[in-house]
Short mmCIF file of C-alpha atoms and ligand atoms in Angstrom, two decimals:
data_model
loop_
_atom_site.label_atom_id
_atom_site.label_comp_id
_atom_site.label_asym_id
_atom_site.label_seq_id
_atom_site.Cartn_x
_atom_site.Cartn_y
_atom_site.Cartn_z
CA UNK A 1 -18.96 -6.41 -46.81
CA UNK A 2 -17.07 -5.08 -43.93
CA UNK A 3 -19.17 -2.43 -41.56
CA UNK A 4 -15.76 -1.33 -40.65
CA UNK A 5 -14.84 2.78 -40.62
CA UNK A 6 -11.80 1.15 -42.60
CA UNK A 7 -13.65 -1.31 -44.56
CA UNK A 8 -13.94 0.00 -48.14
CA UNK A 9 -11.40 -2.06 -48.95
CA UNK A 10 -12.25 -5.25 -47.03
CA UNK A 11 -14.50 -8.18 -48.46
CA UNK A 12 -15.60 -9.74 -45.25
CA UNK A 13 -16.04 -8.85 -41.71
CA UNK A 14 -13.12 -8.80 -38.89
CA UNK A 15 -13.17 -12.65 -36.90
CA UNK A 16 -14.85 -12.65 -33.50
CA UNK A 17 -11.26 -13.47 -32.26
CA UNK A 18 -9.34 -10.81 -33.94
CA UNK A 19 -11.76 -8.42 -32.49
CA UNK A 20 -11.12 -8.85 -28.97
CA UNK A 21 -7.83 -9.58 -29.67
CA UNK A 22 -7.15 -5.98 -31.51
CA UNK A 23 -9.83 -3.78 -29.63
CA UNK A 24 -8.77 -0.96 -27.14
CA UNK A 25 -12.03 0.65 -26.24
CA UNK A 26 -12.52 -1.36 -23.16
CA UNK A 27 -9.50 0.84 -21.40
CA UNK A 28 -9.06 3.65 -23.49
CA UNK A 29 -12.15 5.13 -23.10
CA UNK A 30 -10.51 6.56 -19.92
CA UNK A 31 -9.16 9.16 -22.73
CA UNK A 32 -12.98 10.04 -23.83
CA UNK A 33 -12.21 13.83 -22.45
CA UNK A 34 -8.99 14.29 -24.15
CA UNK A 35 -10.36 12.69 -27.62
CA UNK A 36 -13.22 14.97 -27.32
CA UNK A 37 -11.29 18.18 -26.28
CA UNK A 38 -8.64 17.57 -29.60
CA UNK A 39 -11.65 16.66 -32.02
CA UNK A 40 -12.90 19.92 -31.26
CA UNK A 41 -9.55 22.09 -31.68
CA UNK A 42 -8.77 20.23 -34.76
CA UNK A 43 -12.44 21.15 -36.33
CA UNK A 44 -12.05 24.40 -35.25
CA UNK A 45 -8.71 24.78 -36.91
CA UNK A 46 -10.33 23.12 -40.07
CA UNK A 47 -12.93 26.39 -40.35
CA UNK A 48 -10.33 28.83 -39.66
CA UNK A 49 -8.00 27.60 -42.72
CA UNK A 50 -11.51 27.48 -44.76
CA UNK A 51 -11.72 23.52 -44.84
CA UNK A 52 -14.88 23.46 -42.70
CA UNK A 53 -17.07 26.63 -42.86
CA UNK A 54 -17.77 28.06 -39.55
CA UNK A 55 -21.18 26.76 -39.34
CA UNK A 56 -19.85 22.95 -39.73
CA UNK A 57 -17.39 23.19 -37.48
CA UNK A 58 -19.59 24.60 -34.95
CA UNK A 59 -22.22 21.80 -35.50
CA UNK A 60 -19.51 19.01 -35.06
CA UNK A 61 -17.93 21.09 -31.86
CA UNK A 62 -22.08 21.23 -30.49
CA UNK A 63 -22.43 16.97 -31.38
CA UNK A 64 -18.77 16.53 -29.68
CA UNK A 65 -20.18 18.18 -26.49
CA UNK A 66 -23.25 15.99 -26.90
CA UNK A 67 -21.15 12.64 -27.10
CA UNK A 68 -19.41 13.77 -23.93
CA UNK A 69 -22.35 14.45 -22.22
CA UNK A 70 -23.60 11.07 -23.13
CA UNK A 71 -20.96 9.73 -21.67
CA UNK A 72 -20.55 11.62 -18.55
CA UNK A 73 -23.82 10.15 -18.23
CA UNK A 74 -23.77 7.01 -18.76
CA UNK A 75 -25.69 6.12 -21.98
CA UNK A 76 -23.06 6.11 -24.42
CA UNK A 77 -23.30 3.15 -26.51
CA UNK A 78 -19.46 1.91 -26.20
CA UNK A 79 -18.98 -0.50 -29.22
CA UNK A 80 -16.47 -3.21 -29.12
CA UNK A 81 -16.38 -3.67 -33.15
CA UNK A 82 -15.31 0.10 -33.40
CA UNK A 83 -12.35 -0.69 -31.35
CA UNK A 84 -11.19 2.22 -29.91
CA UNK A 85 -12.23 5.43 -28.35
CA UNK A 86 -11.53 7.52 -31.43
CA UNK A 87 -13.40 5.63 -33.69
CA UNK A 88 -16.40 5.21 -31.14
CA UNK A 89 -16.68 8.87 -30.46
CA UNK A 90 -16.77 9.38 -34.56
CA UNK A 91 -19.32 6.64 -35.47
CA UNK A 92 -21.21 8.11 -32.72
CA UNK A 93 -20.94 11.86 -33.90
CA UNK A 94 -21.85 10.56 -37.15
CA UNK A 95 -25.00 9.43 -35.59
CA UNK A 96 -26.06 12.64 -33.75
CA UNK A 97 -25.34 15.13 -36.68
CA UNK A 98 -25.43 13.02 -39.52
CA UNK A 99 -22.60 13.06 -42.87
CA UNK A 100 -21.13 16.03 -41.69
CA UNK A 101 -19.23 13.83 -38.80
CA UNK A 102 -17.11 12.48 -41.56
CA UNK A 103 -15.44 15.64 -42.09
CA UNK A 104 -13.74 16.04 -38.65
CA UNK A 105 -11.21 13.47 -39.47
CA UNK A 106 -10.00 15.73 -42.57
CA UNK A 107 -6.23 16.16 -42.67
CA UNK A 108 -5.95 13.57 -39.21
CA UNK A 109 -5.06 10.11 -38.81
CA UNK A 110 -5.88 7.83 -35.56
CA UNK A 111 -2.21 8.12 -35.65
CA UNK A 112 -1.97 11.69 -34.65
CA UNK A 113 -5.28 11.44 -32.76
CA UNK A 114 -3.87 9.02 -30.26
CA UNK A 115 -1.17 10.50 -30.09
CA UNK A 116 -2.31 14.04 -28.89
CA UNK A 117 -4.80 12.16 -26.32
CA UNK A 118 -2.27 10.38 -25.14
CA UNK A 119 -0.02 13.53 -24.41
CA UNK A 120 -3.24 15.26 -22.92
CA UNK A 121 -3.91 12.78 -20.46
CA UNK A 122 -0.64 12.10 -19.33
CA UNK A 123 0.06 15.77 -19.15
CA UNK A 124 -3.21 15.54 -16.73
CA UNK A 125 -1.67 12.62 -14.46
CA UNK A 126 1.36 14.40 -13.97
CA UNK A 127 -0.23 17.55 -12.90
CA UNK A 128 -1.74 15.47 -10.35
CA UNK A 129 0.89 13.88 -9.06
CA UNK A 130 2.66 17.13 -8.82
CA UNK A 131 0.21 18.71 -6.61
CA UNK A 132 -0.04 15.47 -4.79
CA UNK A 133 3.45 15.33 -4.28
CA UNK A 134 3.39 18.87 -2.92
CA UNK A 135 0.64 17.51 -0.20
CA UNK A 136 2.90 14.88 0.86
CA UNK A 137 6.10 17.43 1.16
CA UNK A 138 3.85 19.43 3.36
CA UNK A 139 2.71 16.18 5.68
CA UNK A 140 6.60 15.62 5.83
CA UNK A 141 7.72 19.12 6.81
CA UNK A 142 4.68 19.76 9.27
CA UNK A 143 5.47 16.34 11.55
CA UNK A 144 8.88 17.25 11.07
CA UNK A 145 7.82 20.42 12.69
CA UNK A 146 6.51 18.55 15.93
CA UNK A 147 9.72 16.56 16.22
CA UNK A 148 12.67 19.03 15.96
CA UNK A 149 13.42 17.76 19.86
CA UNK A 150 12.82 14.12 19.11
CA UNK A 151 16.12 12.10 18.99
CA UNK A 152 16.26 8.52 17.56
CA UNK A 153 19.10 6.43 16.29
CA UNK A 154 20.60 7.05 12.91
CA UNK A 155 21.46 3.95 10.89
CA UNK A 156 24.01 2.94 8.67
CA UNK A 157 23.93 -0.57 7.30
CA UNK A 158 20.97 -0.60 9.71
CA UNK A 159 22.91 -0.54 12.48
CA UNK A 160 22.66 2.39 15.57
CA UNK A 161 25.08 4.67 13.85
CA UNK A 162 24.92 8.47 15.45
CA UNK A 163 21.73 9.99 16.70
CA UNK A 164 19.82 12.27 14.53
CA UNK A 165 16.52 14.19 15.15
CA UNK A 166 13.43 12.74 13.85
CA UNK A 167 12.53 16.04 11.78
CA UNK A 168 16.00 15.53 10.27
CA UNK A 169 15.08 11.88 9.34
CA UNK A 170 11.48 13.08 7.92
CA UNK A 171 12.92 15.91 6.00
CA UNK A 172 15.46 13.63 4.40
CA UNK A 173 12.11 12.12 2.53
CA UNK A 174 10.67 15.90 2.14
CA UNK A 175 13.67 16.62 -0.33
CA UNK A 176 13.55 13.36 -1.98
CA UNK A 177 9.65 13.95 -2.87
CA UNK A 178 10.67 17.52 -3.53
CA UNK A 179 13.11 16.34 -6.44
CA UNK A 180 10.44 14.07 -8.07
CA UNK A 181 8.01 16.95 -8.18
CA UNK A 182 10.52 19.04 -10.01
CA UNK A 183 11.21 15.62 -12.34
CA UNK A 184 7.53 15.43 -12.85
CA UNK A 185 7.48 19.52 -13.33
CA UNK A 186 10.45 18.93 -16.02
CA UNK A 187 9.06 16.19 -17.90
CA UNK A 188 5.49 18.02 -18.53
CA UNK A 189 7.50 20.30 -20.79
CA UNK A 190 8.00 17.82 -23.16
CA UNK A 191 4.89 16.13 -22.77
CA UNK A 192 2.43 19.23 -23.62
CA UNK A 193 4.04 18.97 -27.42
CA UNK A 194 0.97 18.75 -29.57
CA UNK A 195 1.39 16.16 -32.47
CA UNK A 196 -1.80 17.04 -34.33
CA UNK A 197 -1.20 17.81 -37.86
CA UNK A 198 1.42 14.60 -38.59
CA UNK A 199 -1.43 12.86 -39.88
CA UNK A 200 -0.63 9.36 -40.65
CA UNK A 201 3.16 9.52 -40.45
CA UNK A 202 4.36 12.49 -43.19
CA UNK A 203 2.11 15.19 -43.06
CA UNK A 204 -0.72 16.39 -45.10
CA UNK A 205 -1.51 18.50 -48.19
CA UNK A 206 -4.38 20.54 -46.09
CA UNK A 207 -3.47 23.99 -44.93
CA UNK A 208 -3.59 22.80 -41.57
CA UNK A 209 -2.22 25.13 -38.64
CA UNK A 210 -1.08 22.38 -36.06
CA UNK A 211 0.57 25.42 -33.96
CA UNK A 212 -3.56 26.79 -33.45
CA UNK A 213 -4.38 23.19 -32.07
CA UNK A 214 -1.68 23.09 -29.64
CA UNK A 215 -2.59 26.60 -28.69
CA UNK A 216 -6.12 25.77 -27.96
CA UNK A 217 -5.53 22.27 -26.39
CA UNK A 218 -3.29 24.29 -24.07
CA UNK A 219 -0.14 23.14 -25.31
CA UNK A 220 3.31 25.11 -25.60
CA UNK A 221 4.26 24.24 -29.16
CA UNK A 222 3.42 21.56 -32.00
CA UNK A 223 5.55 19.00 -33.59
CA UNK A 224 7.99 19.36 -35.50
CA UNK A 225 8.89 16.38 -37.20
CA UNK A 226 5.76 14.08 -38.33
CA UNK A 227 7.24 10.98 -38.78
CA UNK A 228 8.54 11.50 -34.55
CA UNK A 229 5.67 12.69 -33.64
CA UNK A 230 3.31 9.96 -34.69
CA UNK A 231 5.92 7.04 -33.43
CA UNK A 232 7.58 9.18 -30.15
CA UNK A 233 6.41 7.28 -26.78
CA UNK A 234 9.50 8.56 -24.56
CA UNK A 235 7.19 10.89 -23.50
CA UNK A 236 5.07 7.99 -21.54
CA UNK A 237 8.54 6.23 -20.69
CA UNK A 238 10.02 9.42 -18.39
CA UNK A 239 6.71 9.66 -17.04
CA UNK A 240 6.64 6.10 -16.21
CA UNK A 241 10.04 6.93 -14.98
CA UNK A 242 8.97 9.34 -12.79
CA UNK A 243 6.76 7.56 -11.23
CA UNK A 244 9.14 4.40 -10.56
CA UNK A 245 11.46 6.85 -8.52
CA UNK A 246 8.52 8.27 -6.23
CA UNK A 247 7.41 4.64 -5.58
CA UNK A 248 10.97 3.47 -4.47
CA UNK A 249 11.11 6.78 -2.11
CA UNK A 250 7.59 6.06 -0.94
CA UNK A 251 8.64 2.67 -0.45
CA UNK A 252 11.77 3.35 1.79
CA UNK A 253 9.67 5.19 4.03
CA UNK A 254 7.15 1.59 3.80
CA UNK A 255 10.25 0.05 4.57
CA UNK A 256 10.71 1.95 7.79
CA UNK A 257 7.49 2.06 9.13
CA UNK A 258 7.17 -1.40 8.74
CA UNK A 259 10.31 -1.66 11.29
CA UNK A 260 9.57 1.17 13.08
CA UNK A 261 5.83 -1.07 13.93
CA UNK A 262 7.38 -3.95 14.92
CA UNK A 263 7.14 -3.98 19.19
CA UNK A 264 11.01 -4.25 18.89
CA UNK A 265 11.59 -0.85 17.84
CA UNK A 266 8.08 0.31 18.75
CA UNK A 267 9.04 3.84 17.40
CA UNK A 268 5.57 4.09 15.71
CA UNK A 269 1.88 3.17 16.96
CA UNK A 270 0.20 2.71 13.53
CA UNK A 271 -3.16 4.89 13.05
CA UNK A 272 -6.11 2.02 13.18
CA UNK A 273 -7.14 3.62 9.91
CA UNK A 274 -3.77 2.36 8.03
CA UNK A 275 -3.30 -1.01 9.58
CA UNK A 276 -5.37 -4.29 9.78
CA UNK A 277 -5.80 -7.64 12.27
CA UNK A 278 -5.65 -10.67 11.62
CA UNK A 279 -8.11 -13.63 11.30
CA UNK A 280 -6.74 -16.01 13.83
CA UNK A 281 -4.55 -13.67 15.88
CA UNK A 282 -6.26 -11.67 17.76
CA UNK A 283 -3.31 -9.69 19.12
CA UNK A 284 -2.47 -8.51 15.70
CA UNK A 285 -2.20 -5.28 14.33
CA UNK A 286 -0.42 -5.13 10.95
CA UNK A 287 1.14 -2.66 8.74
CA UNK A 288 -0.92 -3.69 5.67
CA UNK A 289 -0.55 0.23 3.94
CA UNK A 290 2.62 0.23 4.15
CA UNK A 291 3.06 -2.93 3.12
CA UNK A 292 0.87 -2.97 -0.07
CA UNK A 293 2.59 0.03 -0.94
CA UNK A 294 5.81 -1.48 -1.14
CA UNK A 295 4.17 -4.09 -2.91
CA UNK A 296 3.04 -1.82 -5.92
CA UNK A 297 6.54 -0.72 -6.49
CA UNK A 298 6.56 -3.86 -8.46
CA UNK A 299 3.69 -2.96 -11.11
CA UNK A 300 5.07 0.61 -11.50
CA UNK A 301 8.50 -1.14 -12.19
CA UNK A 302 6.79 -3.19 -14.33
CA UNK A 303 5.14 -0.64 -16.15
CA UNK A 304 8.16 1.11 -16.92
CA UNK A 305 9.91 -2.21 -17.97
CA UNK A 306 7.16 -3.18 -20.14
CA UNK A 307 7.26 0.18 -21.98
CA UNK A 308 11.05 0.39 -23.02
CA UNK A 309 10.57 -3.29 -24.15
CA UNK A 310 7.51 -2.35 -26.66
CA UNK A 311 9.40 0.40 -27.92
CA UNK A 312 12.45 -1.23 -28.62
CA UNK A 313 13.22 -1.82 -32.26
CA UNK A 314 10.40 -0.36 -33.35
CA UNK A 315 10.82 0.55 -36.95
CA UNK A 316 9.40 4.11 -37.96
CA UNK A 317 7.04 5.30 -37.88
CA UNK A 318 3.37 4.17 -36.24
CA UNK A 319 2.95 0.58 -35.45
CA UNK A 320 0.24 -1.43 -33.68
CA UNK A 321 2.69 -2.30 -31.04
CA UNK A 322 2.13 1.11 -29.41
CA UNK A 323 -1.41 0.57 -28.61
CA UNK A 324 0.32 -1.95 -25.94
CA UNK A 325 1.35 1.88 -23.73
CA UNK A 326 -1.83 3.04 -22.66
CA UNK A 327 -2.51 0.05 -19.90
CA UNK A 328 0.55 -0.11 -18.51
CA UNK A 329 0.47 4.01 -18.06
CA UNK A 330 -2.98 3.36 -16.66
CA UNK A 331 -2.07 1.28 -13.91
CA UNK A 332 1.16 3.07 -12.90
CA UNK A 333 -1.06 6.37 -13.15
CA UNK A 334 -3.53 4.96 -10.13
CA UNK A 335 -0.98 3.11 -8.43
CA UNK A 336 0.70 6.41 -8.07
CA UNK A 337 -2.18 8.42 -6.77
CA UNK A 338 -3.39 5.85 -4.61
CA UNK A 339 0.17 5.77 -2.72
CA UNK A 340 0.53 9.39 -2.48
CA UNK A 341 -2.60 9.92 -1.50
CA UNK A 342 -2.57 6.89 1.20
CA UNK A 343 0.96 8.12 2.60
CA UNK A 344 -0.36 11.03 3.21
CA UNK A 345 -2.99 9.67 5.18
CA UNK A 346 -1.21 7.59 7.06
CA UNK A 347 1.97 9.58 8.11
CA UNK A 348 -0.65 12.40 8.87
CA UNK A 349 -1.67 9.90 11.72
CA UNK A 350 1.37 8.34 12.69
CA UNK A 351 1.93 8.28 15.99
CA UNK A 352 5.57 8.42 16.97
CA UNK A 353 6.43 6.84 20.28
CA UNK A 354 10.20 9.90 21.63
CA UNK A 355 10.23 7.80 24.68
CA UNK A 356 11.17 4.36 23.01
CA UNK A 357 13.62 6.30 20.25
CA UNK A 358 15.14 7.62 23.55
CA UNK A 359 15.75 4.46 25.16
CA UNK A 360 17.07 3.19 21.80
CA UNK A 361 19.38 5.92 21.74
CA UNK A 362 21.21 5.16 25.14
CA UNK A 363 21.48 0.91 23.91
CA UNK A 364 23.71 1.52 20.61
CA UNK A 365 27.26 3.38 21.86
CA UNK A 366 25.62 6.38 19.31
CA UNK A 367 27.95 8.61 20.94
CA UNK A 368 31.12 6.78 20.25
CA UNK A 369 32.04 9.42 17.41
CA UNK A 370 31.61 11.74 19.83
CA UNK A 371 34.34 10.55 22.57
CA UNK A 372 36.64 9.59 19.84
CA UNK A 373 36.08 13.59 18.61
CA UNK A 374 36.36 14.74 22.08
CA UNK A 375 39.68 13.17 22.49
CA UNK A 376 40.52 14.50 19.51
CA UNK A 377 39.96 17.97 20.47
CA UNK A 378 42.11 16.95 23.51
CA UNK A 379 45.22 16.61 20.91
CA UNK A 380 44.85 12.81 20.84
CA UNK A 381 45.35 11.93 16.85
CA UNK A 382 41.98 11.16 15.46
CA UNK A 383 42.85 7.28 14.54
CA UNK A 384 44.33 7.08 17.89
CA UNK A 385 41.28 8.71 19.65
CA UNK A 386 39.05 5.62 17.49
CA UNK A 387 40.97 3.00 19.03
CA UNK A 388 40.43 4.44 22.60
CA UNK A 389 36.88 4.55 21.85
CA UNK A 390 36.37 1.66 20.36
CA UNK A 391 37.90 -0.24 23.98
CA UNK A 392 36.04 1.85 25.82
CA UNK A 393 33.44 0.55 24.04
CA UNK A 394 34.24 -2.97 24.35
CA UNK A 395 34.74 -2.56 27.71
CA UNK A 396 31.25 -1.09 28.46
CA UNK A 397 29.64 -4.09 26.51
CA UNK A 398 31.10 -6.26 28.67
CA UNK A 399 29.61 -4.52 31.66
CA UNK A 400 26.59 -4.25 30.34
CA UNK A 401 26.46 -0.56 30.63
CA UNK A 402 26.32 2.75 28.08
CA UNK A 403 29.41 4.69 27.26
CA UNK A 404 27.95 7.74 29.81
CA UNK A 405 27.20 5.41 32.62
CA UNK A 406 30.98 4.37 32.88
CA UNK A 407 32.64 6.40 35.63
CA UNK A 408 35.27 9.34 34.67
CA UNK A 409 37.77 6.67 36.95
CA UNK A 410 36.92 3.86 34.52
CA UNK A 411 37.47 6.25 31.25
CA UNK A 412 40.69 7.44 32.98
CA UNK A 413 42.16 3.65 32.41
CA UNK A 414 41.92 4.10 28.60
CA UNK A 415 42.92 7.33 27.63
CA UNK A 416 44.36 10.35 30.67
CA UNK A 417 43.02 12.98 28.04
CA UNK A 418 38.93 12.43 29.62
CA UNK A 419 38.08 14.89 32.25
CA UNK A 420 34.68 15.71 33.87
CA UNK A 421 33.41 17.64 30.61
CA UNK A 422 33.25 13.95 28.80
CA UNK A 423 30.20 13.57 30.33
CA UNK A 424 28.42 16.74 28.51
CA UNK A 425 30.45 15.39 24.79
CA UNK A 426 28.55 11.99 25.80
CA UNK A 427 24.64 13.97 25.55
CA UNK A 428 22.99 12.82 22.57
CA UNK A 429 21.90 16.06 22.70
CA UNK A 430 25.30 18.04 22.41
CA UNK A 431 25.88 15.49 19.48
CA UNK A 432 22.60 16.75 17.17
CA UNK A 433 22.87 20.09 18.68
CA UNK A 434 26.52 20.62 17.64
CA UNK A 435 25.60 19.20 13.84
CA UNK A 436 24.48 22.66 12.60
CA UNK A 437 26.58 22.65 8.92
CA UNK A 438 24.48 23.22 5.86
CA UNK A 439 22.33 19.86 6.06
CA UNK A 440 23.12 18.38 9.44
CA UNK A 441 20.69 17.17 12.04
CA UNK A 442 21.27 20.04 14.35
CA UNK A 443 18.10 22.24 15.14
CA UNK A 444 19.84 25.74 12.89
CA UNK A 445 19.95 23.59 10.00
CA UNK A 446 17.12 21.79 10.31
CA UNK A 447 15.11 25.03 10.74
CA UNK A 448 16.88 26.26 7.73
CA UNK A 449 15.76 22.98 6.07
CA UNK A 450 11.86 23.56 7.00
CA UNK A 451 12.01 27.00 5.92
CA UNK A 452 13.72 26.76 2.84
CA UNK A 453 10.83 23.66 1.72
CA UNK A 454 7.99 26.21 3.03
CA UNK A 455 9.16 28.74 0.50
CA UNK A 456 9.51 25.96 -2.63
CA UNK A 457 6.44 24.92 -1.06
CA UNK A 458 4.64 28.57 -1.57
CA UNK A 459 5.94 29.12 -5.07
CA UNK A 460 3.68 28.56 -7.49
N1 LIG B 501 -6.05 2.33 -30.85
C1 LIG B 501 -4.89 2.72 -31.56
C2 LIG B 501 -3.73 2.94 -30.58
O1 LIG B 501 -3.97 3.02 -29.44
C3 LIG B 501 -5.15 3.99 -32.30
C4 LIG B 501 -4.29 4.19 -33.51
C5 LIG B 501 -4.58 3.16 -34.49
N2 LIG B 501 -3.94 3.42 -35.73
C6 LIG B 501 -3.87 2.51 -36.69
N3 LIG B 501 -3.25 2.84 -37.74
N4 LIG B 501 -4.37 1.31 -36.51
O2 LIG B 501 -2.60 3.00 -30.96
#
């Protein structure tokens, strides 16, 4: 006879194959808390509609606390033939307090169970990777802080575009990070629904009060279709979702400090703490972090990819399939931390290098916009004014010199409109400084920027 929780109806035991093949427990004990914390709402809700009386639903709520502490531990006897964490937690309470364990799973289903541990302990992650998001923000906004004089090339297409300052550049990633904490804030809402009370997939016949569960697992509100509630993962895909878009903006900052490392550029000296040598070359210092982390993007992808494909087609309501979207939220859950956590580290210790952002500046015509504009403001039509520029520019090449070491003689030859002020339009300087719309690199808006992020930063 099967020894199986579900075995009345089975003549012979599960095949050694099957059971690895079908068991869970080895990763989802990593819900033990959140199986634990529902088991207990859902007995106490069983006593207050008269199912349980008080005193059993106390006793199982005293053996629950005892199979966490076991666990916390260490000496909980984790069972591969009971499969999951659910059913391990049971067979174990049934141990400590004897018959009365069977009760708990009155009016429930695993299929409701995992489904409000699930929701718990995502709800959990993404709490965490709020606040750690809000750590990073702050990183971002407090070395923008040091750099608000610090000018460096802006790129388009990679290429020395106009200069901007480096707090403007770092603040650009301070808003991105900002928007995935309010993504991560949004999604939480309809995460913390509590599906207890579905049962299998329509409901029950007990007077259960789901609406007490979610109130005591800290929930907003319960479910309010069963058959969705057992079957709904898009809960785990937006999170999964969520994640993906913080690992591509943590990896386009990767991207740049990666460049930014390389004695080319030499904008950045990496912290010894975030980088790593090499075996055979001993004059190596590598941007393995940074690196890594734009790595992971891949498994976080993957996570997400993996998800929408076991979800696809599934019929309603409950199948085994979803037992397949607790590793891949797992593994996009650390990933996740880990970055945030390690970019935080490292761009805390950063150390950016003005001098060689300076000399970049003056080897990249970034102030040809501003002669074109000047001779604009001269009364020189704008696509005229470009074509000017862009000789003037050709010409310099060719000499080998920067568009403010030409002489106001040589500029003369291209254009009668330059006078002796050219030379102040030329300052990379005058270029950020004069940027000061809403959102431009020039230091009013960027102290706008910083203040504005300090006071999303405060809130809550
Ligand atoms: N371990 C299962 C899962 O993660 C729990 C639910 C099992 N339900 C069932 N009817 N077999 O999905």
């Amino acid at each position: 006879m099967s020894t199986k929780m579900w075995g009345g109806r089975f003549g012979e035991g599960t095949g050694a194959l099957m059971e690895a093949y079908s068991e869970s427990v080895s990763y989802d004990k990593r819900m033990c808390r959140q199986d634990v914390a529902g088991s207990k709402a859902h007995a106490r809700m069983l006593a207050r509609r008269g199912i349980l009386t008080n005193e059993e639903a106390e006793r199982i709520v005293a053996g629950l606390d005892q199979v966490l502490d076991e666990i916390e531990v260490g000496v909980f006897p984790w069972r591969v033939e009971f499969e999951d964490v659910h059913m391990n937690v049971e067979q174990r309470l049934t141990e400590l307090i004897g018959p009365l364990g069977g009760k708990l799973h009155t009016g429930r289903s695993r299929n409701d169970q995992v489904a409000l541990d699930f929701r718990l302990y995502v709800a959990e992650s993404l709490d965490v990777w709020g606040r750690l998001l809000r750590e990073l923000i702050t990183v971002f906004v407090a070395r923008a802080g040091e750099h608000q004089d610090t000018l460096l090339p802006g790129c388009t297409h990679l290429q020395p575009a106009q200069p901007v300052s480096l707090a403007h550049h770092l603040l650009a990633y301070a808003w991105m990070l900002k928007r995935d904490c309010e993504r991560v804030e949004d999604a939480l809402r309809r995460v913390r629904i509590s599906p207890l009370g579905a049962a299998a997939l329509a409901g029950t016949t007990y007077p259960l009060d789901p609406a007490m569960v979610a109130r005591a697992v800290g929930f907003s509100h319960a479910f309010a279709n069963s058959m969705d509630a057992v079957s709904d993962r898009d809960f785990v895909l937006e999170s999964l979702f969520c994640a993906s878009v913080v690992m591509a903006h943590l990896s386009r900052f990767c991207e740049e400090i990666i460049l930014w490392a390389n004695p080319r550029f030499g904008y950045v000296a990496l912290p010894d703490a975030y980088a790593t040598g090499s075996s055979i070359m001993p004059q190596k210092k590598n941007p393995d972090a940074a690196e890594l982390m734009r790595g992971r993007v891949g498994r976080v992808y993957g996570s997400l990819m993996g998800m929408l494909t076991v979800v696809k087609g599934l019929p309603l309501t409950y199948n085994r399939d979803l037992q397949e979207d607790k590793e891949p939220f797992f593994d996009a859950d650390d990933t996740v931390r880990a970055s945030l956590r390690v970019m935080a580290g490292m761009l805390g210790e950063l150390a950016f290098r003005p001098d060689r952002m300076r000399e970049a500046l003056a080897q990249g015509f970034l102030n040809a916009t501003e002669l074109a504009d000047y001779l604009a403001a001269k009364g020189v039509p704008f696509r005229e004014a470009h074509h000017i520029t862009g000789r003037a520019v050709a010409y310099a090449e060719s000499q080998g010199k920067a568009l403010e070491q030409l002489t106001l003689d040589e500029l003369l030859v291209f254009s009668p409109a330059m006078g002796d002020d050219v030379f102040e339009a030329l300052r990379y300087e005058t270029a950020v400084a004069r940027r000061n719309g809403p959102g431009g690199t020039g230091p009013e808006s960027v102290t706008t920027q910083m203040a504005e992020l300090s006071r999303w930063l405060q809130k809550r």
